[in-house]
Amino acid sequence: MAESAELKQMVMSLRVSELQVLLGYAGRNKHGRKHELLTKALHLLKAGCSPAVQMKIKELYRRRFPTKMVSPVDLALPVVHSASSLPTGLAQLGFDGPSSPSPLLPVSLLGAKHELSLPHLSSALHPVHPDVKLQRLPFYDVLDELIKPTSLVSDNSQRFQEACYAFALTPQQVQQISSSMDISGTKCDFAVQVQLRFCLSETSCPQEDHFPPNLCVKVNGKPCNLPGYLPPTKNGVEPKRPSRPINITSLVRLSTTVPNTIVVSWTSEIGRSFSMAVYLVRQQSSAVLLQRLRAKGIRNPDHSRALSK
């Protein structure tokens, strides 16, 4: 079991070219983007691969990290257990029912409850987990941190960058989302949502949402709708998108055995770095917010005037 977890960690740290070599060696299709190759490689492990393929994984890993000594503690993977039950009628929405537990967790599984750091992502210039905090949003209560604020770091030095992230849901989180579903007319909404946010990698104060230039997001291989571009204020100025949280719930697999992948592409900007985070949130109605304001009581008029001054 320990060796299986070790092999998975090794596979998750491989680059595109190394994943292609591994899949080609195993006689599997080696075409696709990084998250697709990674999923194929991990499925290969899950199905049980030959000793020769296992040796190939270790060889590729040793080439990738020639001086990295790996201990069983470093390679410990959390096991994700399957959900016990889901509301009926969710099959058409891509929900997974109960199945056998699986520790299959590609890429870096980040977050308060599922933390797995990868050595090749650490950097002095761009820490994987910068001490970045995002501004609290009045209409959303944060229930959980699925991916804590993480630097957008690519493994190439080109102007156009790409990075892949992943997270898995616990049975409780799957239940929270699925039970909050509201189908009205042709639209399906969730009160409990998976929310993706971007901001500048600044640690001086809580950051407001700020999209990187030319942002493009894919969740589980499907393009994510982003806010439309604002009309430019001046001639010749590049149009910008209004930066705000992105609800990706409709693209998320509500499964405890199959992880969710997020591929982010953007244009690098000199002197600026960005972070991303994924949260499980509950959307609050205006009535609830009004009730909370009333519960705080009425502030003394003199205090309000002093604040205004």
PDB file of C-alpha atoms in Angstrom:
ATOM      1  CA  MET A   1       0.000   0.000   0.000  1.00  0.00           C
ATOM      2  CA  ALA A   2       2.870   2.341   0.901  1.00  0.00           C
ATOM      3  CA  GLU A   3       4.605   1.609  -2.399  1.00  0.00           C
ATOM      4  CA  SER A   4       1.374   2.289  -4.301  1.00  0.00           C
ATOM      5  CA  ALA A   5       1.055   5.703  -2.619  1.00  0.00           C
ATOM      6  CA  GLU A   6       4.728   6.388  -3.362  1.00  0.00           C
ATOM      7  CA  LEU A   7       4.257   5.578  -7.065  1.00  0.00           C
ATOM      8  CA  LYS A   8       1.226   7.870  -7.260  1.00  0.00           C
ATOM      9  CA  GLN A   9       3.184  10.739  -5.736  1.00  0.00           C
ATOM     10  CA  MET A  10       5.982  10.132  -8.247  1.00  0.00           C
ATOM     11  CA  VAL A  11       3.536  10.134 -11.186  1.00  0.00           C
ATOM     12  CA  MET A  12       1.921  13.361  -9.953  1.00  0.00           C
ATOM     13  CA  SER A  13       5.263  15.161  -9.990  1.00  0.00           C
ATOM     14  CA  LEU A  14       6.101  14.269 -13.621  1.00  0.00           C
ATOM     15  CA  ARG A  15       6.017  16.824 -16.431  1.00  0.00           C
ATOM     16  CA  VAL A  16       4.176  16.487 -19.744  1.00  0.00           C
ATOM     17  CA  SER A  17       7.144  15.005 -21.632  1.00  0.00           C
ATOM     18  CA  GLU A  18       7.756  12.429 -18.879  1.00  0.00           C
ATOM     19  CA  LEU A  19       4.076  11.473 -18.698  1.00  0.00           C
ATOM     20  CA  GLN A  20       4.110  10.929 -22.477  1.00  0.00           C
ATOM     21  CA  VAL A  21       7.175   8.683 -22.176  1.00  0.00           C
ATOM     22  CA  LEU A  22       5.489   6.666 -19.400  1.00  0.00           C
ATOM     23  CA  LEU A  23       2.192   6.233 -21.268  1.00  0.00           C
ATOM     24  CA  GLY A  24       4.027   5.321 -24.498  1.00  0.00           C
ATOM     25  CA  TYR A  25       6.102   2.752 -22.600  1.00  0.00           C
ATOM     26  CA  ALA A  26       2.906   1.236 -21.173  1.00  0.00           C
ATOM     27  CA  GLY A  27       1.275   1.148 -24.618  1.00  0.00           C
ATOM     28  CA  ARG A  28      -1.332   3.762 -23.750  1.00  0.00           C
ATOM     29  CA  ASN A  29      -2.479   6.843 -25.681  1.00  0.00           C
ATOM     30  CA  LYS A  30       0.073   9.571 -24.941  1.00  0.00           C
ATOM     31  CA  HIS A  31      -1.743  12.523 -26.549  1.00  0.00           C
ATOM     32  CA  GLY A  32      -3.555  15.267 -24.628  1.00  0.00           C
ATOM     33  CA  ARG A  33      -2.978  18.093 -22.195  1.00  0.00           C
ATOM     34  CA  LYS A  34      -1.180  17.660 -18.883  1.00  0.00           C
ATOM     35  CA  HIS A  35      -4.236  16.997 -16.716  1.00  0.00           C
ATOM     36  CA  GLU A  36      -5.488  14.419 -19.260  1.00  0.00           C
ATOM     37  CA  LEU A  37      -2.110  12.643 -19.371  1.00  0.00           C
ATOM     38  CA  LEU A  38      -1.949  12.684 -15.583  1.00  0.00           C
ATOM     39  CA  THR A  39      -5.399  11.141 -15.272  1.00  0.00           C
ATOM     40  CA  LYS A  40      -4.447   8.378 -17.769  1.00  0.00           C
ATOM     41  CA  ALA A  41      -1.228   7.647 -15.871  1.00  0.00           C
ATOM     42  CA  LEU A  42      -3.035   7.458 -12.533  1.00  0.00           C
ATOM     43  CA  HIS A  43      -5.714   5.178 -13.983  1.00  0.00           C
ATOM     44  CA  LEU A  44      -2.879   2.980 -15.238  1.00  0.00           C
ATOM     45  CA  LEU A  45      -1.630   2.705 -11.650  1.00  0.00           C
ATOM     46  CA  LYS A  46      -5.100   2.124 -10.254  1.00  0.00           C
ATOM     47  CA  ALA A  47      -5.705  -0.747 -12.685  1.00  0.00           C
ATOM     48  CA  GLY A  48      -2.445  -2.363 -11.569  1.00  0.00           C
ATOM     49  CA  CYS A  49       0.656  -1.983 -13.699  1.00  0.00           C
ATOM     50  CA  SER A  50       3.524  -4.400 -14.346  1.00  0.00           C
ATOM     51  CA  PRO A  51       6.827  -4.288 -12.423  1.00  0.00           C
ATOM     52  CA  ALA A  52       8.473  -2.974 -15.605  1.00  0.00           C
ATOM     53  CA  VAL A  53       6.111   0.036 -15.690  1.00  0.00           C
ATOM     54  CA  GLN A  54       6.706   0.624 -11.963  1.00  0.00           C
ATOM     55  CA  MET A  55      10.459   0.661 -12.612  1.00  0.00           C
ATOM     56  CA  LYS A  56       9.899   3.152 -15.449  1.00  0.00           C
ATOM     57  CA  ILE A  57       8.007   5.484 -13.103  1.00  0.00           C
ATOM     58  CA  LYS A  58      10.881   5.372 -10.591  1.00  0.00           C
ATOM     59  CA  GLU A  59      13.427   5.965 -13.363  1.00  0.00           C
ATOM     60  CA  LEU A  60      11.534   9.021 -14.683  1.00  0.00           C
ATOM     61  CA  TYR A  61      11.161  10.375 -11.154  1.00  0.00           C
ATOM     62  CA  ARG A  62      14.886   9.946 -10.436  1.00  0.00           C
ATOM     63  CA  ARG A  63      15.673  11.880 -13.619  1.00  0.00           C
ATOM     64  CA  ARG A  64      13.235  14.602 -12.585  1.00  0.00           C
ATOM     65  CA  PHE A  65      14.639  14.904  -9.040  1.00  0.00           C
ATOM     66  CA  PRO A  66      18.128  13.413  -9.063  1.00  0.00           C
ATOM     67  CA  THR A  67      18.954  14.667  -5.546  1.00  0.00           C
ATOM     68  CA  LYS A  68      15.514  14.329  -3.943  1.00  0.00           C
ATOM     69  CA  MET A  69      15.358  11.704  -1.218  1.00  0.00           C
ATOM     70  CA  VAL A  70      11.809  10.483  -0.758  1.00  0.00           C
ATOM     71  CA  SER A  71      10.582   9.164   2.549  1.00  0.00           C
ATOM     72  CA  PRO A  72       7.298   7.293   3.149  1.00  0.00           C
ATOM     73  CA  VAL A  73       6.138  10.228   5.316  1.00  0.00           C
ATOM     74  CA  ASP A  74       6.641  12.657   2.409  1.00  0.00           C
ATOM     75  CA  LEU A  75       4.566  10.411   0.177  1.00  0.00           C
ATOM     76  CA  ALA A  76       1.610   9.824   2.476  1.00  0.00           C
ATOM     77  CA  LEU A  77      -1.653  10.345   0.591  1.00  0.00           C
ATOM     78  CA  PRO A  78      -5.047  10.953   2.170  1.00  0.00           C
ATOM     79  CA  VAL A  79      -7.693   8.372   1.298  1.00  0.00           C
ATOM     80  CA  VAL A  80     -10.952   9.786  -0.006  1.00  0.00           C
ATOM     81  CA  HIS A  81     -13.985   7.759   0.988  1.00  0.00           C
ATOM     82  CA  SER A  82     -17.109   7.452  -1.098  1.00  0.00           C
ATOM     83  CA  ALA A  83     -20.390   9.130  -0.240  1.00  0.00           C
ATOM     84  CA  SER A  84     -22.898   6.969   1.566  1.00  0.00           C
ATOM     85  CA  SER A  85     -25.919   8.331  -0.276  1.00  0.00           C
ATOM     86  CA  LEU A  86     -27.050  11.047  -2.646  1.00  0.00           C
ATOM     87  CA  PRO A  87     -30.495  12.466  -3.352  1.00  0.00           C
ATOM     88  CA  THR A  88     -32.315  10.647  -6.145  1.00  0.00           C
ATOM     89  CA  GLY A  89     -32.619  12.210  -9.595  1.00  0.00           C
ATOM     90  CA  LEU A  90     -29.051  13.535  -9.693  1.00  0.00           C
ATOM     91  CA  ALA A  91     -27.654  10.986 -12.140  1.00  0.00           C
ATOM     92  CA  GLN A  92     -28.345  13.175 -15.180  1.00  0.00           C
ATOM     93  CA  LEU A  93     -26.211  15.921 -13.639  1.00  0.00           C
ATOM     94  CA  GLY A  94     -23.097  13.753 -13.509  1.00  0.00           C
ATOM     95  CA  PHE A  95     -23.220  12.846  -9.813  1.00  0.00           C
ATOM     96  CA  ASP A  96     -21.359   9.764  -8.705  1.00  0.00           C
ATOM     97  CA  GLY A  97     -23.071   7.377  -6.391  1.00  0.00           C
ATOM     98  CA  PRO A  98     -21.386   5.148  -3.807  1.00  0.00           C
ATOM     99  CA  SER A  99     -18.317   3.254  -4.952  1.00  0.00           C
ATOM    100  CA  SER A 100     -15.166   1.810  -3.471  1.00  0.00           C
ATOM    101  CA  PRO A 101     -12.788   4.176  -1.678  1.00  0.00           C
ATOM    102  CA  SER A 102      -9.891   5.424  -3.766  1.00  0.00           C
ATOM    103  CA  PRO A 103      -6.799   7.471  -2.970  1.00  0.00           C
ATOM    104  CA  LEU A 104      -6.601   8.639  -6.605  1.00  0.00           C
ATOM    105  CA  LEU A 105      -5.761  12.342  -6.288  1.00  0.00           C
ATOM    106  CA  PRO A 106      -3.962  13.915  -9.272  1.00  0.00           C
ATOM    107  CA  VAL A 107      -1.819  17.055  -9.234  1.00  0.00           C
ATOM    108  CA  SER A 108      -1.564  18.958  -5.954  1.00  0.00           C
ATOM    109  CA  LEU A 109      -4.510  18.318  -3.657  1.00  0.00           C
ATOM    110  CA  LEU A 110      -4.613  21.507  -1.665  1.00  0.00           C
ATOM    111  CA  GLY A 111      -6.810  22.810   1.107  1.00  0.00           C
ATOM    112  CA  ALA A 112      -7.393  22.810   4.809  1.00  0.00           C
ATOM    113  CA  LYS A 113      -8.481  19.167   4.961  1.00  0.00           C
ATOM    114  CA  HIS A 114      -6.544  17.732   2.009  1.00  0.00           C
ATOM    115  CA  GLU A 115      -3.028  19.077   1.946  1.00  0.00           C
ATOM    116  CA  LEU A 116      -0.391  17.601  -0.367  1.00  0.00           C
ATOM    117  CA  SER A 117       2.625  19.638  -1.326  1.00  0.00           C
ATOM    118  CA  LEU A 118       4.705  18.821  -4.396  1.00  0.00           C
ATOM    119  CA  PRO A 119       8.434  19.548  -4.291  1.00  0.00           C
ATOM    120  CA  HIS A 120       8.704  20.710  -7.888  1.00  0.00           C
ATOM    121  CA  LEU A 121       6.172  23.509  -7.336  1.00  0.00           C
ATOM    122  CA  SER A 122       8.076  25.268  -4.557  1.00  0.00           C
ATOM    123  CA  SER A 123       9.912  28.441  -5.496  1.00  0.00           C
ATOM    124  CA  ALA A 124      11.551  31.270  -3.597  1.00  0.00           C
ATOM    125  CA  LEU A 125      10.030  33.841  -5.943  1.00  0.00           C
ATOM    126  CA  HIS A 126       6.545  32.354  -6.075  1.00  0.00           C
ATOM    127  CA  PRO A 127       5.622  30.373  -2.952  1.00  0.00           C
ATOM    128  CA  VAL A 128       2.970  27.750  -3.612  1.00  0.00           C
ATOM    129  CA  HIS A 129       1.009  28.905  -0.557  1.00  0.00           C
ATOM    130  CA  PRO A 130       1.693  32.616  -0.212  1.00  0.00           C
ATOM    131  CA  ASP A 131       0.368  34.293   2.905  1.00  0.00           C
ATOM    132  CA  VAL A 132      -2.381  35.871   0.818  1.00  0.00           C
ATOM    133  CA  LYS A 133      -5.886  36.520   2.115  1.00  0.00           C
ATOM    134  CA  LEU A 134      -8.863  37.449  -0.034  1.00  0.00           C
ATOM    135  CA  GLN A 135     -11.459  39.995   1.003  1.00  0.00           C
ATOM    136  CA  ARG A 136     -14.554  38.592   2.642  1.00  0.00           C
ATOM    137  CA  LEU A 137     -17.630  38.698   0.384  1.00  0.00           C
ATOM    138  CA  PRO A 138     -20.868  39.914   2.026  1.00  0.00           C
ATOM    139  CA  PHE A 139     -23.176  37.637   0.010  1.00  0.00           C
ATOM    140  CA  TYR A 140     -21.208  34.429   0.686  1.00  0.00           C
ATOM    141  CA  ASP A 141     -20.308  32.500   3.825  1.00  0.00           C
ATOM    142  CA  VAL A 142     -17.155  30.379   3.440  1.00  0.00           C
ATOM    143  CA  LEU A 143     -17.829  26.777   4.493  1.00  0.00           C
ATOM    144  CA  ASP A 144     -14.489  25.271   3.494  1.00  0.00           C
ATOM    145  CA  GLU A 145     -11.200  25.990   1.746  1.00  0.00           C
ATOM    146  CA  LEU A 146     -10.773  23.510  -1.135  1.00  0.00           C
ATOM    147  CA  ILE A 147      -7.558  25.071  -2.480  1.00  0.00           C
ATOM    148  CA  LYS A 148      -5.940  27.689  -0.264  1.00  0.00           C
ATOM    149  CA  PRO A 149      -4.505  30.829  -1.954  1.00  0.00           C
ATOM    150  CA  THR A 150      -1.855  29.392  -4.267  1.00  0.00           C
ATOM    151  CA  SER A 151       0.560  31.150  -6.596  1.00  0.00           C
ATOM    152  CA  LEU A 152      -0.052  30.829 -10.315  1.00  0.00           C
ATOM    153  CA  VAL A 153       3.231  29.222 -11.355  1.00  0.00           C
ATOM    154  CA  SER A 154       3.979  27.689 -14.737  1.00  0.00           C
ATOM    155  CA  ASP A 155       6.839  25.316 -15.593  1.00  0.00           C
ATOM    156  CA  ASN A 156       7.763  27.345 -18.685  1.00  0.00           C
ATOM    157  CA  SER A 157       9.279  30.787 -19.168  1.00  0.00           C
ATOM    158  CA  GLN A 158       7.010  31.817 -22.041  1.00  0.00           C
ATOM    159  CA  ARG A 159       4.733  34.853 -21.959  1.00  0.00           C
ATOM    160  CA  PHE A 160       1.654  32.619 -22.119  1.00  0.00           C
ATOM    161  CA  GLN A 161       1.541  30.523 -18.961  1.00  0.00           C
ATOM    162  CA  GLU A 162      -0.481  27.474 -17.928  1.00  0.00           C
ATOM    163  CA  ALA A 163      -0.852  25.673 -14.618  1.00  0.00           C
ATOM    164  CA  CYS A 164      -2.961  22.750 -13.444  1.00  0.00           C
ATOM    165  CA  TYR A 165      -4.575  22.307 -10.011  1.00  0.00           C
ATOM    166  CA  ALA A 166      -6.859  19.709  -8.459  1.00  0.00           C
ATOM    167  CA  PHE A 167      -9.117  19.142  -5.495  1.00  0.00           C
ATOM    168  CA  ALA A 168     -11.381  16.403  -4.202  1.00  0.00           C
ATOM    169  CA  LEU A 169     -14.628  16.691  -2.290  1.00  0.00           C
ATOM    170  CA  THR A 170     -15.463  14.916   0.953  1.00  0.00           C
ATOM    171  CA  PRO A 171     -18.792  13.064   1.351  1.00  0.00           C
ATOM    172  CA  GLN A 172     -20.066  15.899   3.556  1.00  0.00           C
ATOM    173  CA  GLN A 173     -19.182  18.519   0.930  1.00  0.00           C
ATOM    174  CA  VAL A 174     -20.881  16.499  -1.842  1.00  0.00           C
ATOM    175  CA  GLN A 175     -23.979  16.232   0.334  1.00  0.00           C
ATOM    176  CA  GLN A 176     -23.947  19.960   1.132  1.00  0.00           C
ATOM    177  CA  ILE A 177     -23.822  20.913  -2.548  1.00  0.00           C
ATOM    178  CA  SER A 178     -26.310  18.352  -3.847  1.00  0.00           C
ATOM    179  CA  SER A 179     -28.891  19.022  -1.125  1.00  0.00           C
ATOM    180  CA  SER A 180     -28.790  22.777  -1.871  1.00  0.00           C
ATOM    181  CA  MET A 181     -29.840  22.298  -5.502  1.00  0.00           C
ATOM    182  CA  ASP A 182     -32.780  24.397  -6.673  1.00  0.00           C
ATOM    183  CA  ILE A 183     -34.261  23.654 -10.092  1.00  0.00           C
ATOM    184  CA  SER A 184     -36.550  26.452 -11.217  1.00  0.00           C
ATOM    185  CA  GLY A 185     -37.625  26.391 -14.858  1.00  0.00           C
ATOM    186  CA  THR A 186     -34.702  25.469 -17.100  1.00  0.00           C
ATOM    187  CA  LYS A 187     -32.005  26.693 -14.715  1.00  0.00           C
ATOM    188  CA  CYS A 188     -30.323  24.673 -11.988  1.00  0.00           C
ATOM    189  CA  ASP A 189     -28.879  26.704  -9.116  1.00  0.00           C
ATOM    190  CA  PHE A 190     -27.024  25.726  -5.972  1.00  0.00           C
ATOM    191  CA  ALA A 191     -27.065  27.676  -2.723  1.00  0.00           C
ATOM    192  CA  VAL A 192     -23.827  25.913  -1.744  1.00  0.00           C
ATOM    193  CA  GLN A 193     -21.288  26.598  -4.464  1.00  0.00           C
ATOM    194  CA  VAL A 194     -17.709  25.883  -5.467  1.00  0.00           C
ATOM    195  CA  GLN A 195     -16.185  29.313  -5.989  1.00  0.00           C
ATOM    196  CA  LEU A 196     -12.957  30.110  -7.853  1.00  0.00           C
ATOM    197  CA  ARG A 197     -11.177  33.389  -7.056  1.00  0.00           C
ATOM    198  CA  PHE A 198      -8.086  35.201  -8.362  1.00  0.00           C
ATOM    199  CA  CYS A 199      -6.127  38.046  -6.822  1.00  0.00           C
ATOM    200  CA  LEU A 200      -2.717  39.700  -6.749  1.00  0.00           C
ATOM    201  CA  SER A 201      -0.089  37.918  -4.656  1.00  0.00           C
ATOM    202  CA  GLU A 202       0.065  40.724  -2.096  1.00  0.00           C
ATOM    203  CA  THR A 203       0.279  40.061   1.630  1.00  0.00           C
ATOM    204  CA  SER A 204      -0.072  43.605   3.010  1.00  0.00           C
ATOM    205  CA  CYS A 205      -3.869  43.397   3.338  1.00  0.00           C
ATOM    206  CA  PRO A 206      -6.857  41.239   2.247  1.00  0.00           C
ATOM    207  CA  GLN A 207      -7.008  41.296  -1.539  1.00  0.00           C
ATOM    208  CA  GLU A 208      -9.933  42.084  -3.803  1.00  0.00           C
ATOM    209  CA  ASP A 209     -10.618  39.870  -6.807  1.00  0.00           C
ATOM    210  CA  HIS A 210      -8.198  40.572  -9.650  1.00  0.00           C
ATOM    211  CA  PHE A 211      -7.988  38.506 -12.840  1.00  0.00           C
ATOM    212  CA  PRO A 212      -4.608  37.876 -14.511  1.00  0.00           C
ATOM    213  CA  PRO A 213      -4.323  39.219 -18.095  1.00  0.00           C
ATOM    214  CA  ASN A 214      -5.929  37.063 -20.815  1.00  0.00           C
ATOM    215  CA  LEU A 215      -7.331  34.628 -18.272  1.00  0.00           C
ATOM    216  CA  CYS A 216      -8.756  31.330 -19.504  1.00  0.00           C
ATOM    217  CA  VAL A 217     -10.074  28.589 -17.204  1.00  0.00           C
ATOM    218  CA  LYS A 218     -11.055  24.989 -17.854  1.00  0.00           C
ATOM    219  CA  VAL A 219     -12.695  22.839 -15.186  1.00  0.00           C
ATOM    220  CA  ASN A 220     -12.530  19.097 -15.858  1.00  0.00           C
ATOM    221  CA  GLY A 221     -11.654  19.869 -19.477  1.00  0.00           C
ATOM    222  CA  LYS A 222     -14.665  22.158 -20.049  1.00  0.00           C
ATOM    223  CA  PRO A 223     -14.279  25.921 -20.677  1.00  0.00           C
ATOM    224  CA  CYS A 224     -15.459  28.087 -17.797  1.00  0.00           C
ATOM    225  CA  ASN A 225     -17.608  31.139 -18.551  1.00  0.00           C
ATOM    226  CA  LEU A 226     -15.913  34.331 -17.378  1.00  0.00           C
ATOM    227  CA  PRO A 227     -17.455  37.807 -17.011  1.00  0.00           C
ATOM    228  CA  GLY A 228     -17.672  39.709 -20.311  1.00  0.00           C
ATOM    229  CA  TYR A 229     -15.218  42.466 -21.203  1.00  0.00           C
ATOM    230  CA  LEU A 230     -15.968  46.020 -20.098  1.00  0.00           C
ATOM    231  CA  PRO A 231     -15.951  48.693 -22.835  1.00  0.00           C
ATOM    232  CA  PRO A 232     -12.574  50.528 -22.844  1.00  0.00           C
ATOM    233  CA  THR A 233     -12.574  53.940 -21.181  1.00  0.00           C
ATOM    234  CA  LYS A 234     -10.010  55.339 -23.639  1.00  0.00           C
ATOM    235  CA  ASN A 235      -9.160  54.653 -27.260  1.00  0.00           C
ATOM    236  CA  GLY A 236      -6.358  52.152 -27.677  1.00  0.00           C
ATOM    237  CA  VAL A 237      -6.730  50.793 -24.137  1.00  0.00           C
ATOM    238  CA  GLU A 238      -7.050  47.012 -23.938  1.00  0.00           C
ATOM    239  CA  PRO A 239     -10.521  45.983 -22.696  1.00  0.00           C
ATOM    240  CA  LYS A 240     -10.636  44.278 -19.291  1.00  0.00           C
ATOM    241  CA  ARG A 241     -12.955  41.817 -17.623  1.00  0.00           C
ATOM    242  CA  PRO A 242     -14.601  42.823 -14.333  1.00  0.00           C
ATOM    243  CA  SER A 243     -12.818  40.720 -11.727  1.00  0.00           C
ATOM    244  CA  ARG A 244     -15.198  38.820  -9.497  1.00  0.00           C
ATOM    245  CA  PRO A 245     -15.621  35.330  -7.992  1.00  0.00           C
ATOM    246  CA  ILE A 246     -16.443  32.573 -10.495  1.00  0.00           C
ATOM    247  CA  ASN A 247     -19.105  29.992  -9.693  1.00  0.00           C
ATOM    248  CA  ILE A 248     -17.774  26.699 -11.128  1.00  0.00           C
ATOM    249  CA  THR A 249     -20.302  24.391  -9.403  1.00  0.00           C
ATOM    250  CA  SER A 250     -21.970  23.300 -12.663  1.00  0.00           C
ATOM    251  CA  LEU A 251     -18.604  22.033 -13.984  1.00  0.00           C
ATOM    252  CA  VAL A 252     -17.545  20.240 -10.798  1.00  0.00           C
ATOM    253  CA  ARG A 253     -17.857  16.475 -10.445  1.00  0.00           C
ATOM    254  CA  LEU A 254     -19.879  15.831  -7.302  1.00  0.00           C
ATOM    255  CA  SER A 255     -17.883  12.733  -6.518  1.00  0.00           C
ATOM    256  CA  THR A 256     -15.670  11.598  -3.653  1.00  0.00           C
ATOM    257  CA  THR A 257     -13.656   9.206  -5.814  1.00  0.00           C
ATOM    258  CA  VAL A 258     -12.949  11.296  -8.925  1.00  0.00           C
ATOM    259  CA  PRO A 259     -10.942  14.500  -8.371  1.00  0.00           C
ATOM    260  CA  ASN A 260     -11.648  17.794 -10.112  1.00  0.00           C
ATOM    261  CA  THR A 261      -8.992  19.483 -12.237  1.00  0.00           C
ATOM    262  CA  ILE A 262      -8.667  23.196 -12.978  1.00  0.00           C
ATOM    263  CA  VAL A 263      -6.392  24.332 -15.821  1.00  0.00           C
ATOM    264  CA  VAL A 264      -5.581  28.048 -15.721  1.00  0.00           C
ATOM    265  CA  SER A 265      -3.877  29.881 -18.584  1.00  0.00           C
ATOM    266  CA  TRP A 266      -2.878  33.537 -18.502  1.00  0.00           C
ATOM    267  CA  THR A 267      -0.326  36.059 -19.748  1.00  0.00           C
ATOM    268  CA  SER A 268       2.605  36.836 -17.477  1.00  0.00           C
ATOM    269  CA  GLU A 269       3.076  40.426 -16.397  1.00  0.00           C
ATOM    270  CA  ILE A 270       6.432  41.884 -15.338  1.00  0.00           C
ATOM    271  CA  GLY A 271       6.492  42.875 -11.676  1.00  0.00           C
ATOM    272  CA  ARG A 272       3.141  41.261 -10.884  1.00  0.00           C
ATOM    273  CA  SER A 273       2.235  37.800  -9.715  1.00  0.00           C
ATOM    274  CA  PHE A 274      -1.185  36.293  -9.099  1.00  0.00           C
ATOM    275  CA  SER A 275      -2.795  33.747  -6.815  1.00  0.00           C
ATOM    276  CA  MET A 276      -5.866  31.553  -7.107  1.00  0.00           C
ATOM    277  CA  ALA A 277      -8.056  29.891  -4.494  1.00  0.00           C
ATOM    278  CA  VAL A 278     -11.107  27.641  -4.453  1.00  0.00           C
ATOM    279  CA  TYR A 279     -13.738  27.795  -1.725  1.00  0.00           C
ATOM    280  CA  LEU A 280     -16.924  26.015  -0.779  1.00  0.00           C
ATOM    281  CA  VAL A 281     -19.406  28.805  -0.023  1.00  0.00           C
ATOM    282  CA  ARG A 282     -23.050  29.291   0.823  1.00  0.00           C
ATOM    283  CA  GLN A 283     -24.809  32.108  -1.011  1.00  0.00           C
ATOM    284  CA  GLN A 284     -26.918  34.281   1.281  1.00  0.00           C
ATOM    285  CA  SER A 285     -30.143  36.015   0.308  1.00  0.00           C
ATOM    286  CA  SER A 286     -30.730  39.735   0.752  1.00  0.00           C
ATOM    287  CA  ALA A 287     -33.305  38.905   3.449  1.00  0.00           C
ATOM    288  CA  VAL A 288     -30.684  37.058   5.527  1.00  0.00           C
ATOM    289  CA  LEU A 289     -28.202  39.908   5.111  1.00  0.00           C
ATOM    290  CA  LEU A 290     -30.826  42.471   6.191  1.00  0.00           C
ATOM    291  CA  GLN A 291     -31.615  40.332   9.237  1.00  0.00           C
ATOM    292  CA  ARG A 292     -27.909  40.248  10.154  1.00  0.00           C
ATOM    293  CA  LEU A 293     -27.636  44.026   9.839  1.00  0.00           C
ATOM    294  CA  ARG A 294     -30.651  44.510  12.101  1.00  0.00           C
ATOM    295  CA  ALA A 295     -29.197  42.068  14.641  1.00  0.00           C
ATOM    296  CA  LYS A 296     -26.111  44.282  14.943  1.00  0.00           C
ATOM    297  CA  GLY A 297     -28.310  47.109  16.173  1.00  0.00           C
ATOM    298  CA  ILE A 298     -28.341  50.803  15.300  1.00  0.00           C
ATOM    299  CA  ARG A 299     -25.076  52.701  15.544  1.00  0.00           C
ATOM    300  CA  ASN A 300     -24.909  55.979  17.438  1.00  0.00           C
ATOM    301  CA  PRO A 301     -25.261  58.937  14.985  1.00  0.00           C
ATOM    302  CA  ASP A 302     -22.225  60.685  16.511  1.00  0.00           C
ATOM    303  CA  HIS A 303     -20.091  57.614  15.813  1.00  0.00           C
ATOM    304  CA  SER A 304     -21.215  57.559  12.156  1.00  0.00           C
ATOM    305  CA  ARG A 305     -20.463  61.279  11.768  1.00  0.00           C
ATOM    306  CA  ALA A 306     -17.000  60.761  13.260  1.00  0.00           C
ATOM    307  CA  LEU A 307     -16.317  57.931  10.799  1.00  0.00           C
ATOM    308  CA  SER A 308     -17.436  60.084   7.883  1.00  0.00           C
ATOM    309  CA  LYS A 309     -15.072  62.881   8.950  1.00  0.00           C
TER     310      LYS A 309
END
